[in-house]
Amino acid sequence: MEIRLQAVDIHKTFILHLQGGKRLNVLKRVDLTVEAGECVALTGPSGIGKSTFLKILYGNYKPDSGRVLIYHLGQWINTVEAEPYQILDIRRSTIGYVSQFLRVIPRVPAIEIVMEPLQRLGLSVQECRVRAEELLRRLNLSESLWTVSPTTFSGGEQQRVNLARSLIYPYSILLLDEPTASLDEKNRAIVVQLIQEAKRRGTAVVGVFHDRTVREALATRYFNLSMEESG
Amino acid sequence: MTHLKEPLLKVMGVTKYFGDRVGCRDISFELWPGEVLGIVGESGSGKTTLLNTLSFHLEPTRGTILYWMEEEGPVNVGQLPESKKRHLMRTEWGMVRQNPREGLRMRVSAGANIGERLMAIGVRHYGRIRAEVQRWLERVEIDTDRANDLPETFSGGMLQRLQIARNLVSRPRLVFMDEPTGGLDVSVQARLLDLLRALVAELHLSLIIVTHDLGVVRLLSHRLLVMRQGEIVESGLTDQVLDDPHHPYTQLLVSSVIQA
Amino acid sequence: MRNPLKLQSKEKPKKTPIQEGYNFAYLDEGTKRMIRRTILKAIAIPGHQVPFGSREMPLPLGWGTGGIQITASLIGPDDVLKVIDQGADDTTNAVSIKKLFIKTTGVSITEKTEQATLIQTRHRIPETPLREGQVIIFQVPIPEPLRFLEPRETETRKIHALADYGLMYVKLYEDIATHGRIATAFMYPVLVHHRYIASPSPIPRFDNPKMDRMPALQLFGAGREKRIYAIPPYTTVKSLDFEDHPFEVERWDQECALCGSKESYLDEIIKDDLGGRLFVCSDTDYCQKRRERAKKGVSSEVVDIEALRMRKGDETR
């Protein structure tokens, strides 16, 4: 199977200058390779750096050293050294990310938030809307909420908007940080289904899954960060 | 965002001194088509000086600014003859000032303000100018009935939107903005930011926005330069600089923002 | 200046002796040379305003000192001078200016346009077409056509230097937006020789077409603002307009009450305290000539037209 993502020798230390330069060593010599169709579940105790690692893969955090190689449009790009516009390009068409908290852009209705990843790639508004509605329906988000901005949504509703936004486009890599945390059992099952479909399409998934059933349903492999750290 | 292989703007070692006092020093970066660059810092950081120097409202003390013109390709802007510079500033470039009264002609009508760039480049058909005026008033959400009104009768938010329309009528590729939401009510700011987001996407604009408001850059800009005492202390992808700030000053800035 | 028009001797008006204590034409010869140099430079760059060292003249600023200095620099003993103010030869100002030149040069004065070698004017171009060899000198209060849009001299100079004239069209756009048409009635801006935008001085727009390819030399003097500009003979002069709002001159429904002209610029004169009014040619010489030709005589209205005109001339001052 083809390799989609390679994290090589990742080191990350936070230096908190506002607290007198206090150092938090979070990740040390982490290596991970992910192939198409795989789902790697990051494990380890709370605070070990699972979310941090995902954010480094997304380019949201910058490691002190190491490389993050992403296979993008036929080329390998090291996002640690890449130009901002390249990283944005990769986020547009190669990597999707479901964060733990939805940062809401105010005043934009939920349906448009979900449509956006497709729209900016040039698809017609009509087509984007149809697909977005399909997804939201499947995720059981009430139709009355589609034209409203998610600022007033519950955690679970926000999460479903977040998920829809990342699933509407077939990214080749999907990063998921607690994707079912605020969902009830029924919706959790639906999300699991959707991610299975993504895997079958060949998406490489890396995720943090607190819920054991979800983890066991999705993971093809486990990756324990605490073991890596001691290396 | 489709990329050309070439940047739109290349800034190399730009420095501006006022006598012995440093305005900004050794500023270098590239800007790509369709990219929004935020320049943040507190008062006295040199960000406004930098903006004025980049847009040639101030003459740089040192450094080179290359701009990729639509037809001619890369030119050294500092070495262009005055007439070409002026032409550039009112066609491919735009400047939106913090105080819209400085960026508008307050004694001529809104329509005249918008039409001016067209007349400056030789459009001599009143009907055509009028059509463009209508179109841009609509685009910035100003009632088209106000086309003949003097800007003095407009609110702060409307003035700012009028200033934006005045610049966009010539389809610029690069717009410099100095605190575009400064002094506006929060709800008015919000509306303006939404408009800017939409325009950037629609028109494939590159923006260089100077602001002290991190909320504005989070919403609008792809990239960030953090300035302190005339120098760039940190730069990178907006969400990366704001979520994972490395430099002490950046950490201070980010932690100082009060979340609503 | 030698007389290139070669007037008929029987037409030649008489000269008077010069007042003692004054140099010929009031100005010293050095000043005249300086002004002539300025004029040459102005002729070489049609429509471009050339600064000059404007001198103290025996009348206040704003009363035609610029035009007078040009006339004084050019006038010679064989010249024939015509001075008009608002088209009339006999208003107070025209008379005063003529008196100054009579006292200091003794030259012949005429009211007939075709006889004059030098014509100094305020606010009008004579109806009678001018010929090669004649010089018309305009009195100009504000030489800068953009002054009311852009108060900074530094900026207007740049605008002219770079031919960056968008602002001028903004003014015309504004007129159309407000009034439905370009409403400027006088001092209507013109493009000289496809390059410089100039003010034609406060002449009515009616007179603008006369400037285009005029066989005579047109000189413009602003004494208070210290600028001279020129339009050489046969230069293209085009009034600014928009493609879909072309330049138009004024038209009257009435004709001149004295001579019946339908083509000249008409003044409206109030003839009595009941608000009765007449329309008469503003160019007195032109009107006079038409009357002589038609042997029409004065209108049947028992009115002293000349007295009315003198009163009107004073009132508009």
PDB file of C-alpha atoms in Angstrom, chain B residues 1-257:
ATOM      1  CA  MET B   1      -5.755  29.013  -4.525  1.00  0.00           C
ATOM      2  CA  THR B   2      -3.996  28.220  -7.762  1.00  0.00           C
ATOM      3  CA  HIS B   3      -0.344  29.164  -7.737  1.00  0.00           C
ATOM      4  CA  LEU B   4       1.737  30.753 -10.343  1.00  0.00           C
ATOM      5  CA  LYS B   5       5.340  29.762  -9.936  1.00  0.00           C
ATOM      6  CA  GLU B   6       6.172  33.402  -9.194  1.00  0.00           C
ATOM      7  CA  PRO B   7       5.342  35.552  -6.189  1.00  0.00           C
ATOM      8  CA  LEU B   8       3.432  38.796  -6.502  1.00  0.00           C
ATOM      9  CA  LEU B   9       5.702  40.848  -4.280  1.00  0.00           C
ATOM     10  CA  LYS B  10       9.233  40.294  -3.064  1.00  0.00           C
ATOM     11  CA  VAL B  11      10.491  42.512  -0.278  1.00  0.00           C
ATOM     12  CA  MET B  12      14.226  42.448   0.383  1.00  0.00           C
ATOM     13  CA  GLY B  13      15.931  44.145   3.300  1.00  0.00           C
ATOM     14  CA  VAL B  14      13.534  47.076   3.462  1.00  0.00           C
ATOM     15  CA  THR B  15      14.603  49.580   6.069  1.00  0.00           C
ATOM     16  CA  LYS B  16      13.260  52.980   6.959  1.00  0.00           C
ATOM     17  CA  TYR B  17      15.025  55.426   9.235  1.00  0.00           C
ATOM     18  CA  PHE B  18      13.707  58.768  10.392  1.00  0.00           C
ATOM     19  CA  GLY B  19      17.021  60.476  11.080  1.00  0.00           C
ATOM     20  CA  ASP B  20      18.540  58.216  13.742  1.00  0.00           C
ATOM     21  CA  ARG B  21      15.265  56.639  14.723  1.00  0.00           C
ATOM     22  CA  VAL B  22      14.421  53.216  13.315  1.00  0.00           C
ATOM     23  CA  GLY B  23      11.035  52.942  11.676  1.00  0.00           C
ATOM     24  CA  CYS B  24      11.489  49.413  10.414  1.00  0.00           C
ATOM     25  CA  ARG B  25      14.581  47.371   9.732  1.00  0.00           C
ATOM     26  CA  ASP B  26      15.658  44.554   7.415  1.00  0.00           C
ATOM     27  CA  ILE B  27      12.189  43.442   6.448  1.00  0.00           C
ATOM     28  CA  SER B  28      12.159  40.607   3.930  1.00  0.00           C
ATOM     29  CA  PHE B  29       9.332  38.394   2.747  1.00  0.00           C
ATOM     30  CA  GLU B  30       7.478  37.174  -0.321  1.00  0.00           C
ATOM     31  CA  LEU B  31       3.797  37.534  -0.999  1.00  0.00           C
ATOM     32  CA  TRP B  32       1.910  35.233  -3.334  1.00  0.00           C
ATOM     33  CA  PRO B  33      -1.154  35.985  -5.456  1.00  0.00           C
ATOM     34  CA  GLY B  34      -4.364  35.593  -3.473  1.00  0.00           C
ATOM     35  CA  GLU B  35      -2.518  35.587  -0.175  1.00  0.00           C
ATOM     36  CA  VAL B  36      -3.487  37.724   2.801  1.00  0.00           C
ATOM     37  CA  LEU B  37      -0.576  38.785   4.990  1.00  0.00           C
ATOM     38  CA  GLY B  38      -1.237  40.200   8.430  1.00  0.00           C
ATOM     39  CA  ILE B  39       1.300  42.431  10.124  1.00  0.00           C
ATOM     40  CA  VAL B  40       0.683  42.663  13.842  1.00  0.00           C
ATOM     41  CA  GLY B  41       2.372  44.432  16.683  1.00  0.00           C
ATOM     42  CA  GLU B  42       1.662  47.078  19.203  1.00  0.00           C
ATOM     43  CA  SER B  43       1.929  50.842  18.770  1.00  0.00           C
ATOM     44  CA  GLY B  44       5.443  51.792  17.891  1.00  0.00           C
ATOM     45  CA  SER B  45       6.258  48.396  16.449  1.00  0.00           C
ATOM     46  CA  GLY B  46       6.881  49.944  13.058  1.00  0.00           C
ATOM     47  CA  LYS B  47       4.053  48.168  11.296  1.00  0.00           C
ATOM     48  CA  THR B  48       2.422  51.301   9.907  1.00  0.00           C
ATOM     49  CA  THR B  49       5.812  52.643   8.824  1.00  0.00           C
ATOM     50  CA  LEU B  50       6.414  49.367   7.046  1.00  0.00           C
ATOM     51  CA  LEU B  51       3.072  49.530   5.298  1.00  0.00           C
ATOM     52  CA  ASN B  52       3.672  53.082   4.132  1.00  0.00           C
ATOM     53  CA  THR B  53       7.171  52.195   2.969  1.00  0.00           C
ATOM     54  CA  LEU B  54       6.004  49.113   1.061  1.00  0.00           C
ATOM     55  CA  SER B  55       3.309  51.131  -0.662  1.00  0.00           C
ATOM     56  CA  PHE B  56       5.780  53.910  -1.428  1.00  0.00           C
ATOM     57  CA  HIS B  57       4.006  56.570   0.507  1.00  0.00           C
ATOM     58  CA  LEU B  58       7.382  56.803   2.239  1.00  0.00           C
ATOM     59  CA  GLU B  59      10.683  56.409   0.484  1.00  0.00           C
ATOM     60  CA  PRO B  60      12.673  53.436   1.878  1.00  0.00           C
ATOM     61  CA  THR B  61      16.109  54.201   3.284  1.00  0.00           C
ATOM     62  CA  ARG B  62      17.413  50.867   2.061  1.00  0.00           C
ATOM     63  CA  GLY B  63      16.124  47.746   0.447  1.00  0.00           C
ATOM     64  CA  THR B  64      14.376  46.628  -2.689  1.00  0.00           C
ATOM     65  CA  ILE B  65      10.786  45.921  -3.497  1.00  0.00           C
ATOM     66  CA  LEU B  66      10.011  43.830  -6.536  1.00  0.00           C
ATOM     67  CA  TYR B  67       6.487  43.649  -7.852  1.00  0.00           C
ATOM     68  CA  TRP B  68       5.261  41.332 -10.566  1.00  0.00           C
ATOM     69  CA  MET B  69       3.215  43.542 -12.841  1.00  0.00           C
ATOM     70  CA  GLU B  70       0.372  42.036 -14.800  1.00  0.00           C
ATOM     71  CA  GLU B  71       1.883  42.737 -18.203  1.00  0.00           C
ATOM     72  CA  GLU B  72       5.557  43.447 -17.684  1.00  0.00           C
ATOM     73  CA  GLY B  73       6.566  40.955 -15.016  1.00  0.00           C
ATOM     74  CA  PRO B  74       8.883  41.818 -12.119  1.00  0.00           C
ATOM     75  CA  VAL B  75       9.834  45.472 -11.707  1.00  0.00           C
ATOM     76  CA  ASN B  76      11.879  47.244  -9.075  1.00  0.00           C
ATOM     77  CA  VAL B  77       9.229  49.635  -7.830  1.00  0.00           C
ATOM     78  CA  GLY B  78      11.681  52.066  -6.269  1.00  0.00           C
ATOM     79  CA  GLN B  79      13.280  52.611  -9.648  1.00  0.00           C
ATOM     80  CA  LEU B  80      10.119  53.235 -11.612  1.00  0.00           C
ATOM     81  CA  PRO B  81       9.677  56.771 -12.957  1.00  0.00           C
ATOM     82  CA  GLU B  82       7.162  58.853 -11.023  1.00  0.00           C
ATOM     83  CA  SER B  83       4.474  58.602 -13.672  1.00  0.00           C
ATOM     84  CA  LYS B  84       4.634  54.800 -13.718  1.00  0.00           C
ATOM     85  CA  LYS B  85       4.585  54.632  -9.952  1.00  0.00           C
ATOM     86  CA  ARG B  86       1.508  56.787  -9.788  1.00  0.00           C
ATOM     87  CA  HIS B  87      -0.142  54.686 -12.451  1.00  0.00           C
ATOM     88  CA  LEU B  88       0.657  51.527 -10.528  1.00  0.00           C
ATOM     89  CA  MET B  89      -0.779  52.958  -7.339  1.00  0.00           C
ATOM     90  CA  ARG B  90      -4.102  53.621  -8.902  1.00  0.00           C
ATOM     91  CA  THR B  91      -4.478  50.524 -11.006  1.00  0.00           C
ATOM     92  CA  GLU B  92      -2.837  47.362  -9.679  1.00  0.00           C
ATOM     93  CA  TRP B  93      -2.394  48.584  -6.119  1.00  0.00           C
ATOM     94  CA  GLY B  94      -4.836  49.915  -3.598  1.00  0.00           C
ATOM     95  CA  MET B  95      -4.514  51.633  -0.234  1.00  0.00           C
ATOM     96  CA  VAL B  96      -7.208  51.602   2.417  1.00  0.00           C
ATOM     97  CA  ARG B  97      -6.459  53.951   5.246  1.00  0.00           C
ATOM     98  CA  GLN B  98      -7.519  53.631   8.831  1.00  0.00           C
ATOM     99  CA  ASN B  99      -9.307  56.941   8.693  1.00  0.00           C
ATOM    100  CA  PRO B 100     -11.467  56.775   5.577  1.00  0.00           C
ATOM    101  CA  ARG B 101     -11.586  60.548   5.388  1.00  0.00           C
ATOM    102  CA  GLU B 102      -7.928  60.469   4.441  1.00  0.00           C
ATOM    103  CA  GLY B 103      -8.547  58.007   1.675  1.00  0.00           C
ATOM    104  CA  LEU B 104     -11.574  59.691   0.123  1.00  0.00           C
ATOM    105  CA  ARG B 105     -12.387  63.025  -1.441  1.00  0.00           C
ATOM    106  CA  MET B 106     -14.916  64.275   1.041  1.00  0.00           C
ATOM    107  CA  ARG B 107     -16.135  67.127  -1.143  1.00  0.00           C
ATOM    108  CA  VAL B 108     -17.193  65.108  -4.146  1.00  0.00           C
ATOM    109  CA  SER B 109     -19.987  62.559  -4.321  1.00  0.00           C
ATOM    110  CA  ALA B 110     -19.652  58.868  -3.496  1.00  0.00           C
ATOM    111  CA  GLY B 111     -20.008  58.071  -7.172  1.00  0.00           C
ATOM    112  CA  ALA B 112     -17.236  60.497  -8.116  1.00  0.00           C
ATOM    113  CA  ASN B 113     -15.000  58.884  -5.536  1.00  0.00           C
ATOM    114  CA  ILE B 114     -15.551  55.470  -7.014  1.00  0.00           C
ATOM    115  CA  GLY B 115     -15.321  56.662 -10.618  1.00  0.00           C
ATOM    116  CA  GLU B 116     -12.102  58.605 -10.133  1.00  0.00           C
ATOM    117  CA  ARG B 117      -9.682  55.769 -10.818  1.00  0.00           C
ATOM    118  CA  LEU B 118     -11.482  54.979 -14.042  1.00  0.00           C
ATOM    119  CA  MET B 119     -11.321  58.588 -15.162  1.00  0.00           C
ATOM    120  CA  ALA B 120      -7.666  58.719 -14.196  1.00  0.00           C
ATOM    121  CA  ILE B 121      -6.885  55.867 -16.569  1.00  0.00           C
ATOM    122  CA  GLY B 122      -8.770  57.500 -19.412  1.00  0.00           C
ATOM    123  CA  VAL B 123     -12.353  56.250 -19.325  1.00  0.00           C
ATOM    124  CA  ARG B 124     -14.390  59.024 -20.931  1.00  0.00           C
ATOM    125  CA  HIS B 125     -17.863  57.550 -21.112  1.00  0.00           C
ATOM    126  CA  TYR B 126     -20.165  58.790 -18.387  1.00  0.00           C
ATOM    127  CA  GLY B 127     -22.609  55.935 -18.763  1.00  0.00           C
ATOM    128  CA  ARG B 128     -19.908  53.306 -18.307  1.00  0.00           C
ATOM    129  CA  ILE B 129     -18.526  55.050 -15.266  1.00  0.00           C
ATOM    130  CA  ARG B 130     -21.994  55.247 -13.826  1.00  0.00           C
ATOM    131  CA  ALA B 131     -22.538  51.530 -14.362  1.00  0.00           C
ATOM    132  CA  GLU B 132     -19.340  50.674 -12.507  1.00  0.00           C
ATOM    133  CA  VAL B 133     -20.331  53.014  -9.679  1.00  0.00           C
ATOM    134  CA  GLN B 134     -23.637  51.171  -9.297  1.00  0.00           C
ATOM    135  CA  ARG B 135     -22.013  47.799  -9.396  1.00  0.00           C
ATOM    136  CA  TRP B 136     -19.420  48.588  -6.736  1.00  0.00           C
ATOM    137  CA  LEU B 137     -21.857  50.335  -4.414  1.00  0.00           C
ATOM    138  CA  GLU B 138     -23.921  47.173  -4.506  1.00  0.00           C
ATOM    139  CA  ARG B 139     -20.878  45.020  -3.952  1.00  0.00           C
ATOM    140  CA  VAL B 140     -19.906  46.873  -0.779  1.00  0.00           C
ATOM    141  CA  GLU B 141     -23.512  46.963   0.353  1.00  0.00           C
ATOM    142  CA  ILE B 142     -24.112  50.691   0.110  1.00  0.00           C
ATOM    143  CA  ASP B 143     -27.550  51.723  -1.100  1.00  0.00           C
ATOM    144  CA  THR B 144     -27.133  52.734  -4.750  1.00  0.00           C
ATOM    145  CA  ASP B 145     -29.445  55.680  -4.164  1.00  0.00           C
ATOM    146  CA  ARG B 146     -26.579  57.277  -2.278  1.00  0.00           C
ATOM    147  CA  ALA B 147     -24.373  57.494  -5.362  1.00  0.00           C
ATOM    148  CA  ASN B 148     -24.783  61.265  -5.626  1.00  0.00           C
ATOM    149  CA  ASP B 149     -24.517  61.934  -1.907  1.00  0.00           C
ATOM    150  CA  LEU B 150     -21.461  63.515  -0.357  1.00  0.00           C
ATOM    151  CA  PRO B 151     -19.393  61.233   1.880  1.00  0.00           C
ATOM    152  CA  GLU B 152     -19.938  63.648   4.734  1.00  0.00           C
ATOM    153  CA  THR B 153     -23.390  62.199   5.105  1.00  0.00           C
ATOM    154  CA  PHE B 154     -22.091  58.628   5.526  1.00  0.00           C
ATOM    155  CA  SER B 155     -21.489  56.692   8.734  1.00  0.00           C
ATOM    156  CA  GLY B 156     -18.010  55.435   9.667  1.00  0.00           C
ATOM    157  CA  GLY B 157     -18.687  51.928   8.415  1.00  0.00           C
ATOM    158  CA  MET B 158     -20.097  53.209   5.134  1.00  0.00           C
ATOM    159  CA  LEU B 159     -17.092  55.478   4.626  1.00  0.00           C
ATOM    160  CA  GLN B 160     -14.789  52.540   5.044  1.00  0.00           C
ATOM    161  CA  ARG B 161     -16.749  50.473   2.566  1.00  0.00           C
ATOM    162  CA  LEU B 162     -16.765  53.387   0.161  1.00  0.00           C
ATOM    163  CA  GLN B 163     -13.013  53.604   0.477  1.00  0.00           C
ATOM    164  CA  ILE B 164     -12.748  49.943  -0.358  1.00  0.00           C
ATOM    165  CA  ALA B 165     -14.988  50.337  -3.410  1.00  0.00           C
ATOM    166  CA  ARG B 166     -12.923  53.298  -4.564  1.00  0.00           C
ATOM    167  CA  ASN B 167      -9.849  51.090  -4.576  1.00  0.00           C
ATOM    168  CA  LEU B 168     -11.378  47.965  -6.035  1.00  0.00           C
ATOM    169  CA  VAL B 169     -12.910  49.626  -9.084  1.00  0.00           C
ATOM    170  CA  SER B 170      -9.594  49.321 -10.902  1.00  0.00           C
ATOM    171  CA  ARG B 171      -9.376  45.569 -10.088  1.00  0.00           C
ATOM    172  CA  PRO B 172      -6.158  45.839  -8.105  1.00  0.00           C
ATOM    173  CA  ARG B 173      -4.115  42.745  -7.365  1.00  0.00           C
ATOM    174  CA  LEU B 174      -2.571  44.015  -4.154  1.00  0.00           C
ATOM    175  CA  VAL B 175      -4.277  46.138  -1.522  1.00  0.00           C
ATOM    176  CA  PHE B 176      -2.569  47.640   1.509  1.00  0.00           C
ATOM    177  CA  MET B 177      -4.795  48.133   4.535  1.00  0.00           C
ATOM    178  CA  ASP B 178      -4.056  50.053   7.679  1.00  0.00           C
ATOM    179  CA  GLU B 179      -6.280  49.019  10.583  1.00  0.00           C
ATOM    180  CA  PRO B 180      -9.317  48.714   8.332  1.00  0.00           C
ATOM    181  CA  THR B 181     -11.652  48.094  11.246  1.00  0.00           C
ATOM    182  CA  GLY B 182     -10.153  50.665  13.577  1.00  0.00           C
ATOM    183  CA  GLY B 183     -12.613  52.946  15.265  1.00  0.00           C
ATOM    184  CA  LEU B 184     -15.686  51.070  14.105  1.00  0.00           C
ATOM    185  CA  ASP B 185     -18.386  49.575  16.298  1.00  0.00           C
ATOM    186  CA  VAL B 186     -18.016  45.856  16.827  1.00  0.00           C
ATOM    187  CA  SER B 187     -21.011  44.900  14.732  1.00  0.00           C
ATOM    188  CA  VAL B 188     -19.867  47.237  11.980  1.00  0.00           C
ATOM    189  CA  GLN B 189     -16.405  45.701  12.136  1.00  0.00           C
ATOM    190  CA  ALA B 190     -17.899  42.272  11.796  1.00  0.00           C
ATOM    191  CA  ARG B 191     -19.795  43.229   8.681  1.00  0.00           C
ATOM    192  CA  LEU B 192     -16.705  44.779   7.158  1.00  0.00           C
ATOM    193  CA  LEU B 193     -14.593  41.716   7.853  1.00  0.00           C
ATOM    194  CA  ASP B 194     -17.194  39.475   6.262  1.00  0.00           C
ATOM    195  CA  LEU B 195     -17.156  41.707   3.209  1.00  0.00           C
ATOM    196  CA  LEU B 196     -13.377  41.588   3.003  1.00  0.00           C
ATOM    197  CA  ARG B 197     -13.328  37.804   3.289  1.00  0.00           C
ATOM    198  CA  ALA B 198     -15.804  37.491   0.477  1.00  0.00           C
ATOM    199  CA  LEU B 199     -13.949  39.969  -1.733  1.00  0.00           C
ATOM    200  CA  VAL B 200     -10.590  38.273  -1.219  1.00  0.00           C
ATOM    201  CA  ALA B 201     -12.044  34.950  -2.263  1.00  0.00           C
ATOM    202  CA  GLU B 202     -14.016  36.352  -5.186  1.00  0.00           C
ATOM    203  CA  LEU B 203     -11.381  38.637  -6.647  1.00  0.00           C
ATOM    204  CA  HIS B 204      -8.289  36.586  -5.795  1.00  0.00           C
ATOM    205  CA  LEU B 205      -6.875  39.636  -4.021  1.00  0.00           C
ATOM    206  CA  SER B 206      -3.631  39.809  -2.141  1.00  0.00           C
ATOM    207  CA  LEU B 207      -3.843  41.924   0.977  1.00  0.00           C
ATOM    208  CA  ILE B 208      -1.288  43.267   3.377  1.00  0.00           C
ATOM    209  CA  ILE B 209      -3.175  44.199   6.518  1.00  0.00           C
ATOM    210  CA  VAL B 210      -1.651  46.053   9.416  1.00  0.00           C
ATOM    211  CA  THR B 211      -3.563  45.662  12.636  1.00  0.00           C
ATOM    212  CA  HIS B 212      -3.178  45.272  16.334  1.00  0.00           C
ATOM    213  CA  ASP B 213      -6.352  43.176  16.483  1.00  0.00           C
ATOM    214  CA  LEU B 214      -5.542  39.458  16.515  1.00  0.00           C
ATOM    215  CA  GLY B 215      -9.169  38.600  15.855  1.00  0.00           C
ATOM    216  CA  VAL B 216      -8.941  40.343  12.493  1.00  0.00           C
ATOM    217  CA  VAL B 217      -5.854  38.439  11.431  1.00  0.00           C
ATOM    218  CA  ARG B 218      -7.268  35.145  12.614  1.00  0.00           C
ATOM    219  CA  LEU B 219     -10.262  35.696  10.425  1.00  0.00           C
ATOM    220  CA  LEU B 220      -8.662  37.177   7.344  1.00  0.00           C
ATOM    221  CA  SER B 221      -5.010  36.417   6.985  1.00  0.00           C
ATOM    222  CA  HIS B 222      -3.208  33.332   5.788  1.00  0.00           C
ATOM    223  CA  ARG B 223       0.126  34.466   7.145  1.00  0.00           C
ATOM    224  CA  LEU B 224       1.401  36.643   9.882  1.00  0.00           C
ATOM    225  CA  LEU B 225       4.393  38.858  10.584  1.00  0.00           C
ATOM    226  CA  VAL B 226       4.846  39.838  14.205  1.00  0.00           C
ATOM    227  CA  MET B 227       6.702  43.098  14.623  1.00  0.00           C
ATOM    228  CA  ARG B 228       8.401  44.604  17.584  1.00  0.00           C
ATOM    229  CA  GLN B 229      10.541  47.732  17.669  1.00  0.00           C
ATOM    230  CA  GLY B 230      10.858  47.830  13.937  1.00  0.00           C
ATOM    231  CA  GLU B 231      11.796  44.213  13.347  1.00  0.00           C
ATOM    232  CA  ILE B 232      10.058  40.981  12.513  1.00  0.00           C
ATOM    233  CA  VAL B 233      10.305  38.697  15.551  1.00  0.00           C
ATOM    234  CA  GLU B 234       8.188  35.835  14.257  1.00  0.00           C
ATOM    235  CA  SER B 235       6.460  34.873  11.026  1.00  0.00           C
ATOM    236  CA  GLY B 236       4.515  31.976   9.595  1.00  0.00           C
ATOM    237  CA  LEU B 237       1.098  30.517   9.026  1.00  0.00           C
ATOM    238  CA  THR B 238      -1.489  32.497  10.980  1.00  0.00           C
ATOM    239  CA  ASP B 239      -2.916  29.655  13.008  1.00  0.00           C
ATOM    240  CA  GLN B 240       0.531  28.320  13.726  1.00  0.00           C
ATOM    241  CA  VAL B 241       1.876  31.639  15.024  1.00  0.00           C
ATOM    242  CA  LEU B 242      -1.213  32.276  17.114  1.00  0.00           C
ATOM    243  CA  ASP B 243      -1.660  28.722  18.455  1.00  0.00           C
ATOM    244  CA  ASP B 244       2.008  27.825  18.872  1.00  0.00           C
ATOM    245  CA  PRO B 245       3.845  31.125  19.394  1.00  0.00           C
ATOM    246  CA  HIS B 246       7.595  30.710  19.831  1.00  0.00           C
ATOM    247  CA  HIS B 247       8.938  34.192  20.418  1.00  0.00           C
ATOM    248  CA  PRO B 248       8.418  35.672  23.908  1.00  0.00           C
ATOM    249  CA  TYR B 249       6.808  38.764  22.494  1.00  0.00           C
ATOM    250  CA  THR B 250       4.388  36.764  20.393  1.00  0.00           C
ATOM    251  CA  GLN B 251       3.451  34.717  23.436  1.00  0.00           C
ATOM    252  CA  LEU B 252       2.810  37.943  25.310  1.00  0.00           C
ATOM    253  CA  LEU B 253       0.632  39.323  22.529  1.00  0.00           C
ATOM    254  CA  VAL B 254      -1.425  36.172  22.207  1.00  0.00           C
ATOM    255  CA  SER B 255      -1.968  35.766  25.924  1.00  0.00           C
ATOM    256  CA  SER B 256      -3.047  39.383  26.271  1.00  0.00           C
ATOM    257  CA  VAL B 257      -6.101  38.978  24.111  1.00  0.00           C
TER     258      VAL B 257
END
